[in-house]
C-alpha atoms as a PDB file:
ATOM      1  CA  MET A   1     129.333  91.002  75.217  1.00  0.00           C
ATOM      2  CA  CYS A   2     131.279  93.759  76.988  1.00  0.00           C
ATOM      3  CA  ASN A   3     134.753  92.875  78.230  1.00  0.00           C
ATOM      4  CA  ASP A   4     135.093  95.807  80.614  1.00  0.00           C
ATOM      5  CA  ARG A   5     135.923  94.682  84.178  1.00  0.00           C
ATOM      6  CA  LYS A   6     132.951  94.430  86.471  1.00  0.00           C
ATOM      7  CA  ARG A   7     132.234  95.231  90.071  1.00  0.00           C
ATOM      8  CA  GLN A   8     128.832  94.872  91.542  1.00  0.00           C
ATOM      9  CA  GLY A   9     127.605  93.584  88.313  1.00  0.00           C
ATOM     10  CA  ILE A  10     128.161  96.931  86.652  1.00  0.00           C
ATOM     11  CA  THR A  11     131.231  97.741  84.528  1.00  0.00           C
ATOM     12  CA  GLU A  12     134.030  99.798  86.141  1.00  0.00           C
ATOM     13  CA  THR A  13     133.624 102.296  83.409  1.00  0.00           C
ATOM     14  CA  THR A  14     130.020 102.916  84.275  1.00  0.00           C
ATOM     15  CA  LEU A  15     130.804 103.183  88.037  1.00  0.00           C
ATOM     16  CA  SER A  16     133.604 105.649  87.180  1.00  0.00           C
ATOM     17  CA  TRP A  17     131.174 107.817  85.363  1.00  0.00           C
ATOM     18  CA  TYR A  18     129.047 108.175  88.434  1.00  0.00           C
ATOM     19  CA  LYS A  19     132.009 108.832  90.676  1.00  0.00           C
ATOM     20  CA  LYS A  20     133.072 111.631  88.421  1.00  0.00           C
ATOM     21  CA  ASN A  21     129.616 113.088  87.655  1.00  0.00           C
ATOM     22  CA  ALA A  22     127.580 112.376  90.786  1.00  0.00           C
ATOM     23  CA  PRO A  23     127.027 115.952  92.033  1.00  0.00           C
ATOM     24  CA  LEU A  24     126.124 117.381  88.559  1.00  0.00           C
ATOM     25  CA  TYR A  25     123.964 114.300  87.735  1.00  0.00           C
ATOM     26  CA  ALA A  26     122.049 114.501  91.118  1.00  0.00           C
ATOM     27  CA  GLU A  27     121.365 118.183  90.445  1.00  0.00           C
ATOM     28  CA  GLU A  28     120.235 117.586  86.965  1.00  0.00           C
ATOM     29  CA  THR A  29     117.760 114.789  87.817  1.00  0.00           C
ATOM     30  CA  LYS A  30     116.577 115.773  91.377  1.00  0.00           C
ATOM     31  CA  ASN A  31     113.280 117.175  89.986  1.00  0.00           C
ATOM     32  CA  SER A  32     112.853 114.810  87.070  1.00  0.00           C
ATOM     33  CA  LEU A  33     109.927 112.885  88.546  1.00  0.00           C
ATOM     34  CA  VAL A  34     108.211 110.522  86.092  1.00  0.00           C
ATOM     35  CA  TYR A  35     104.678 111.102  87.347  1.00  0.00           C
ATOM     36  CA  ASP A  36     102.971 108.711  84.975  1.00  0.00           C
ATOM     37  CA  ALA A  37     105.147 105.782  86.061  1.00  0.00           C
ATOM     38  CA  LEU A  38     104.904 106.725  89.711  1.00  0.00           C
ATOM     39  CA  GLY A  39     101.154 106.878  89.517  1.00  0.00           C
ATOM     40  CA  GLU A  40     100.849 103.547  87.700  1.00  0.00           C
ATOM     41  CA  PHE A  41     103.226 101.905  90.235  1.00  0.00           C
ATOM     42  CA  LEU A  42     101.685 103.281  93.406  1.00  0.00           C
ATOM     43  CA  SER A  43      98.144 102.568  92.383  1.00  0.00           C
ATOM     44  CA  ARG A  44      99.262  98.815  92.474  1.00  0.00           C
ATOM     45  CA  VAL A  45     101.295  98.773  95.637  1.00  0.00           C
ATOM     46  CA  GLU A  46      99.595  98.034  98.917  1.00  0.00           C
ATOM     47  CA  GLU A  47      98.761 101.295 100.806  1.00  0.00           C
ATOM     48  CA  LYS A  48     101.679 102.246 103.124  1.00  0.00           C
ATOM     49  CA  GLY A  49     103.506  99.188 101.985  1.00  0.00           C
ATOM     50  CA  ARG A  50     107.246  98.566 101.741  1.00  0.00           C
ATOM     51  CA  ILE A  51     109.100  99.576  98.716  1.00  0.00           C
ATOM     52  CA  LEU A  52     112.631  98.905  97.606  1.00  0.00           C
ATOM     53  CA  ASP A  53     114.044 101.865  95.477  1.00  0.00           C
ATOM     54  CA  LEU A  54     116.632  99.851  93.619  1.00  0.00           C
ATOM     55  CA  GLY A  55     119.355 102.176  92.241  1.00  0.00           C
ATOM     56  CA  CYS A  56     117.932 105.195  93.974  1.00  0.00           C
ATOM     57  CA  GLY A  57     120.405 107.701  92.583  1.00  0.00           C
ATOM     58  CA  SER A  58     119.784 111.206  93.986  1.00  0.00           C
ATOM     59  CA  GLY A  59     117.081 109.818  96.355  1.00  0.00           C
ATOM     60  CA  ARG A  60     114.266 111.803  94.469  1.00  0.00           C
ATOM     61  CA  ASP A  61     111.835 108.902  94.119  1.00  0.00           C
ATOM     62  CA  SER A  62     112.579 107.591  97.580  1.00  0.00           C
ATOM     63  CA  PHE A  63     111.627 110.984  99.050  1.00  0.00           C
ATOM     64  CA  PHE A  64     108.433 110.938  96.937  1.00  0.00           C
ATOM     65  CA  PHE A  65     107.502 107.615  98.325  1.00  0.00           C
ATOM     66  CA  LEU A  66     108.248 108.661 101.926  1.00  0.00           C
ATOM     67  CA  GLN A  67     106.246 111.689 101.678  1.00  0.00           C
ATOM     68  CA  ARG A  68     103.219 109.553 100.843  1.00  0.00           C
ATOM     69  CA  GLY A  69     103.620 107.247 103.854  1.00  0.00           C
ATOM     70  CA  PHE A  70     105.372 104.329 102.307  1.00  0.00           C
ATOM     71  CA  SER A  71     108.113 102.496 104.073  1.00  0.00           C
ATOM     72  CA  VAL A  72     111.213 102.755 101.844  1.00  0.00           C
ATOM     73  CA  ASP A  73     114.582 100.905 101.549  1.00  0.00           C
ATOM     74  CA  SER A  74     116.889 103.008  99.352  1.00  0.00           C
ATOM     75  CA  LEU A  75     119.797 101.090  97.707  1.00  0.00           C
ATOM     76  CA  ASP A  76     122.569 102.248  95.302  1.00  0.00           C
ATOM     77  CA  GLY A  77     125.895 100.791  94.135  1.00  0.00           C
ATOM     78  CA  SER A  78     127.636 104.234  93.902  1.00  0.00           C
ATOM     79  CA  GLU A  79     129.134 105.667  97.151  1.00  0.00           C
ATOM     80  CA  ASP A  80     128.998 109.122  95.478  1.00  0.00           C
ATOM     81  CA  MET A  81     125.392 108.850  94.630  1.00  0.00           C
ATOM     82  CA  LYS A  82     124.648 107.684  98.173  1.00  0.00           C
ATOM     83  CA  ARG A  83     126.381 110.866  99.431  1.00  0.00           C
ATOM     84  CA  GLU A  84     124.222 113.024  97.113  1.00  0.00           C
ATOM     85  CA  ALA A  85     121.017 111.366  98.222  1.00  0.00           C
ATOM     86  CA  ASP A  86     121.839 112.273 101.807  1.00  0.00           C
ATOM     87  CA  ARG A  87     122.775 115.850 100.835  1.00  0.00           C
ATOM     88  CA  LEU A  88     119.671 116.607  98.732  1.00  0.00           C
ATOM     89  CA  PHE A  89     116.918 114.698 100.462  1.00  0.00           C
ATOM     90  CA  GLY A  90     118.244 113.306 103.726  1.00  0.00           C
ATOM     91  CA  ILE A  91     117.936 109.783 102.439  1.00  0.00           C
ATOM     92  CA  ASN A  92     119.791 107.068 104.234  1.00  0.00           C
ATOM     93  CA  VAL A  93     120.924 104.855 101.353  1.00  0.00           C
ATOM     94  CA  ARG A  94     122.210 101.314 101.780  1.00  0.00           C
ATOM     95  CA  LEU A  95     125.446 100.892  99.683  1.00  0.00           C
ATOM     96  CA  SER A  96     125.069  97.628  97.858  1.00  0.00           C
ATOM     97  CA  ASP A  97     125.103  96.134  94.468  1.00  0.00           C
ATOM     98  CA  PHE A  98     122.106  94.753  92.520  1.00  0.00           C
ATOM     99  CA  LEU A  99     123.502  91.201  92.614  1.00  0.00           C
ATOM    100  CA  SER A 100     123.774  91.106  96.391  1.00  0.00           C
ATOM    101  CA  LEU A 101     120.058  91.535  97.017  1.00  0.00           C
ATOM    102  CA  ASP A 102     119.244  88.843  99.542  1.00  0.00           C
ATOM    103  CA  GLU A 103     115.747  89.724 100.888  1.00  0.00           C
ATOM    104  CA  TYR A 104     113.025  87.085 100.712  1.00  0.00           C
ATOM    105  CA  GLU A 105     109.383  88.142 100.171  1.00  0.00           C
ATOM    106  CA  GLU A 106     110.038  91.438 101.994  1.00  0.00           C
ATOM    107  CA  TYR A 107     108.631  94.079  99.578  1.00  0.00           C
ATOM    108  CA  ASP A 108     105.193  95.080  98.428  1.00  0.00           C
ATOM    109  CA  GLY A 109     107.026  96.876  95.491  1.00  0.00           C
ATOM    110  CA  VAL A 110     110.320  97.215  93.859  1.00  0.00           C
ATOM    111  CA  TRP A 111     111.060 100.369  91.883  1.00  0.00           C
ATOM    112  CA  ALA A 112     114.001 100.371  89.381  1.00  0.00           C
ATOM    113  CA  GLN A 113     113.895 103.633  87.496  1.00  0.00           C
ATOM    114  CA  ALA A 114     116.705 103.800  85.004  1.00  0.00           C
ATOM    115  CA  SER A 115     119.037 101.684  87.096  1.00  0.00           C
ATOM    116  CA  ILE A 116     119.197  97.980  86.142  1.00  0.00           C
ATOM    117  CA  LEU A 117     119.609  99.152  82.583  1.00  0.00           C
ATOM    118  CA  HIS A 118     123.320  99.433  83.311  1.00  0.00           C
ATOM    119  CA  LEU A 119     123.649  95.573  83.768  1.00  0.00           C
ATOM    120  CA  GLU A 120     124.577  93.462  80.854  1.00  0.00           C
ATOM    121  CA  GLU A 121     121.976  90.819  79.933  1.00  0.00           C
ATOM    122  CA  GLU A 122     123.506  87.901  81.898  1.00  0.00           C
ATOM    123  CA  ASN A 123     123.630  89.996  85.141  1.00  0.00           C
ATOM    124  CA  LEU A 124     120.279  91.616  84.387  1.00  0.00           C
ATOM    125  CA  ARG A 125     118.717  88.053  84.234  1.00  0.00           C
ATOM    126  CA  LYS A 126     120.259  87.319  87.704  1.00  0.00           C
ATOM    127  CA  ALA A 127     119.065  90.624  89.139  1.00  0.00           C
ATOM    128  CA  LEU A 128     115.518  89.950  87.888  1.00  0.00           C
ATOM    129  CA  PHE A 129     115.455  86.639  89.795  1.00  0.00           C
ATOM    130  CA  LEU A 130     116.685  88.343  92.921  1.00  0.00           C
ATOM    131  CA  ILE A 131     114.068  91.039  92.642  1.00  0.00           C
ATOM    132  CA  SER A 132     111.339  88.447  92.206  1.00  0.00           C
ATOM    133  CA  ARG A 133     112.553  86.549  95.270  1.00  0.00           C
ATOM    134  CA  SER A 134     112.495  89.845  97.311  1.00  0.00           C
ATOM    135  CA  LEU A 135     108.867  90.545  96.487  1.00  0.00           C
ATOM    136  CA  LYS A 136     105.932  89.322  98.414  1.00  0.00           C
ATOM    137  CA  ASN A 137     103.381  87.261  96.467  1.00  0.00           C
ATOM    138  CA  GLY A 138     101.350  89.695  94.477  1.00  0.00           C
ATOM    139  CA  GLY A 139     104.003  92.321  94.749  1.00  0.00           C
ATOM    140  CA  VAL A 140     104.710  94.842  91.995  1.00  0.00           C
ATOM    141  CA  PHE A 141     107.931  95.473  90.098  1.00  0.00           C
ATOM    142  CA  TYR A 142     108.481  98.636  87.913  1.00  0.00           C
ATOM    143  CA  SER A 143     111.555  99.019  85.724  1.00  0.00           C
ATOM    144  CA  SER A 144     112.427 101.439  82.844  1.00  0.00           C
ATOM    145  CA  PHE A 145     114.856 101.080  80.016  1.00  0.00           C
ATOM    146  CA  ARG A 146     115.815 102.946  76.906  1.00  0.00           C
ATOM    147  CA  LYS A 147     113.825 101.504  74.139  1.00  0.00           C
ATOM    148  CA  GLY A 148     116.044  99.720  71.528  1.00  0.00           C
ATOM    149  CA  GLU A 149     117.560  96.412  70.492  1.00  0.00           C
ATOM    150  CA  GLU A 150     121.292  97.232  70.561  1.00  0.00           C
ATOM    151  CA  ASP A 151     123.386  97.433  73.716  1.00  0.00           C
ATOM    152  CA  GLY A 152     126.566  99.411  74.369  1.00  0.00           C
ATOM    153  CA  TYR A 153     128.253 102.363  75.856  1.00  0.00           C
ATOM    154  CA  GLU A 154     126.868 105.860  75.527  1.00  0.00           C
ATOM    155  CA  GLY A 155     128.616 108.874  77.098  1.00  0.00           C
ATOM    156  CA  GLY A 156     130.633 106.639  79.371  1.00  0.00           C
ATOM    157  CA  ARG A 157     127.851 104.404  80.668  1.00  0.00           C
ATOM    158  CA  TRP A 158     126.705 100.940  79.562  1.00  0.00           C
ATOM    159  CA  TYR A 159     123.048 100.618  78.511  1.00  0.00           C
ATOM    160  CA  THR A 160     121.203  97.428  77.985  1.00  0.00           C
ATOM    161  CA  ASN A 161     118.275  98.588  75.864  1.00  0.00           C
ATOM    162  CA  MET A 162     114.931  96.802  75.820  1.00  0.00           C
ATOM    163  CA  THR A 163     111.791  95.754  74.022  1.00  0.00           C
ATOM    164  CA  GLU A 164     108.883  94.167  75.687  1.00  0.00           C
ATOM    165  CA  PRO A 165     109.612  90.634  74.157  1.00  0.00           C
ATOM    166  CA  ARG A 166     113.145  90.710  75.201  1.00  0.00           C
ATOM    167  CA  PHE A 167     112.246  91.712  78.694  1.00  0.00           C
ATOM    168  CA  SER A 168     109.566  88.994  79.006  1.00  0.00           C
ATOM    169  CA  SER A 169     112.284  86.435  77.991  1.00  0.00           C
ATOM    170  CA  LEU A 170     114.509  87.566  80.802  1.00  0.00           C
ATOM    171  CA  LEU A 171     111.885  87.485  83.595  1.00  0.00           C
ATOM    172  CA  PRO A 172     111.626  84.432  85.926  1.00  0.00           C
ATOM    173  CA  PRO A 173     108.438  82.440  85.589  1.00  0.00           C
ATOM    174  CA  ASN A 174     106.774  83.998  88.551  1.00  0.00           C
ATOM    175  CA  LEU A 175     106.976  87.511  87.253  1.00  0.00           C
ATOM    176  CA  GLN A 176     104.519  88.483  84.609  1.00  0.00           C
ATOM    177  CA  ILE A 177     104.179  91.772  82.723  1.00  0.00           C
ATOM    178  CA  GLU A 178     101.069  93.626  83.614  1.00  0.00           C
ATOM    179  CA  LYS A 179     101.641  96.779  81.577  1.00  0.00           C
ATOM    180  CA  SER A 180     104.178  98.440  79.392  1.00  0.00           C
ATOM    181  CA  TRP A 181     104.267 101.786  77.672  1.00  0.00           C
ATOM    182  CA  GLU A 182     106.577 104.142  75.836  1.00  0.00           C
ATOM    183  CA  GLY A 183     107.427 107.715  76.883  1.00  0.00           C
ATOM    184  CA  LYS A 184     109.838 110.541  76.173  1.00  0.00           C
ATOM    185  CA  ASP A 185     112.547 111.614  78.528  1.00  0.00           C
ATOM    186  CA  VAL A 186     111.215 114.208  81.115  1.00  0.00           C
ATOM    187  CA  ARG A 187     114.593 116.002  81.078  1.00  0.00           C
ATOM    188  CA  PRO A 188     114.649 119.153  78.953  1.00  0.00           C
ATOM    189  CA  GLY A 189     116.710 118.691  75.791  1.00  0.00           C
ATOM    190  CA  VAL A 190     117.077 114.959  76.122  1.00  0.00           C
ATOM    191  CA  ASN A 191     115.526 113.142  73.156  1.00  0.00           C
ATOM    192  CA  LYS A 192     115.274 109.488  74.200  1.00  0.00           C
ATOM    193  CA  THR A 193     112.358 107.100  74.135  1.00  0.00           C
ATOM    194  CA  TRP A 194     111.918 104.964  77.249  1.00  0.00           C
ATOM    195  CA  LEU A 195     110.154 101.759  77.825  1.00  0.00           C
ATOM    196  CA  SER A 196     108.400 101.476  81.191  1.00  0.00           C
ATOM    197  CA  ILE A 197     107.243  98.033  82.342  1.00  0.00           C
ATOM    198  CA  ILE A 198     105.096  96.945  85.345  1.00  0.00           C
ATOM    199  CA  SER A 199     105.379  93.323  86.320  1.00  0.00           C
ATOM    200  CA  ARG A 200     103.647  91.440  89.193  1.00  0.00           C
ATOM    201  CA  LYS A 201     104.671  88.398  91.195  1.00  0.00           C
ATOM    202  CA  ASP A 202     102.407  85.414  91.038  1.00  0.00           C
ATOM    203  CA  GLY A 203     103.586  82.534  93.195  1.00  0.00           C
END
């Protein structure tokens, strides 16, 4: 268990990393679309439905959804990343933490690309409950994590790594894994294996 102070469910050290590195990080990731995951997700979301981009970062994926006619709520816990999303893509981001999500059956899909992995297990479990509550019945949830079994800091950010059995044990009963797969990082020169998981709400 990490003893770093937490704000918004995320450690202060991780939030400080984004504060210091937001412009560079946004520039480096603004074109890093994960097309296989986007395709799998959108093929399951109701056409022109409402999507929550949870931890939207640079706004890249929110912009992708908007271009395809979806209604999008973009949320991020970093004021500096909110600023970058507006600068790069004109995205109006709601500044809020993952543990303050209070919508009830509002979304056809929730997209959490490399975002909730910064929550420690206890807070991740809470966030997954709030995500399930925010989804409509039959709604789709996509999340991605670095594949692995050990958690900790890397390069100034906390990572909760994941396997499918571990993720399944954290999900509330009304979210069921529909598909999972592994893939390499799309960023040039980054040698990481990612686990992508699509879950669906049933009841």
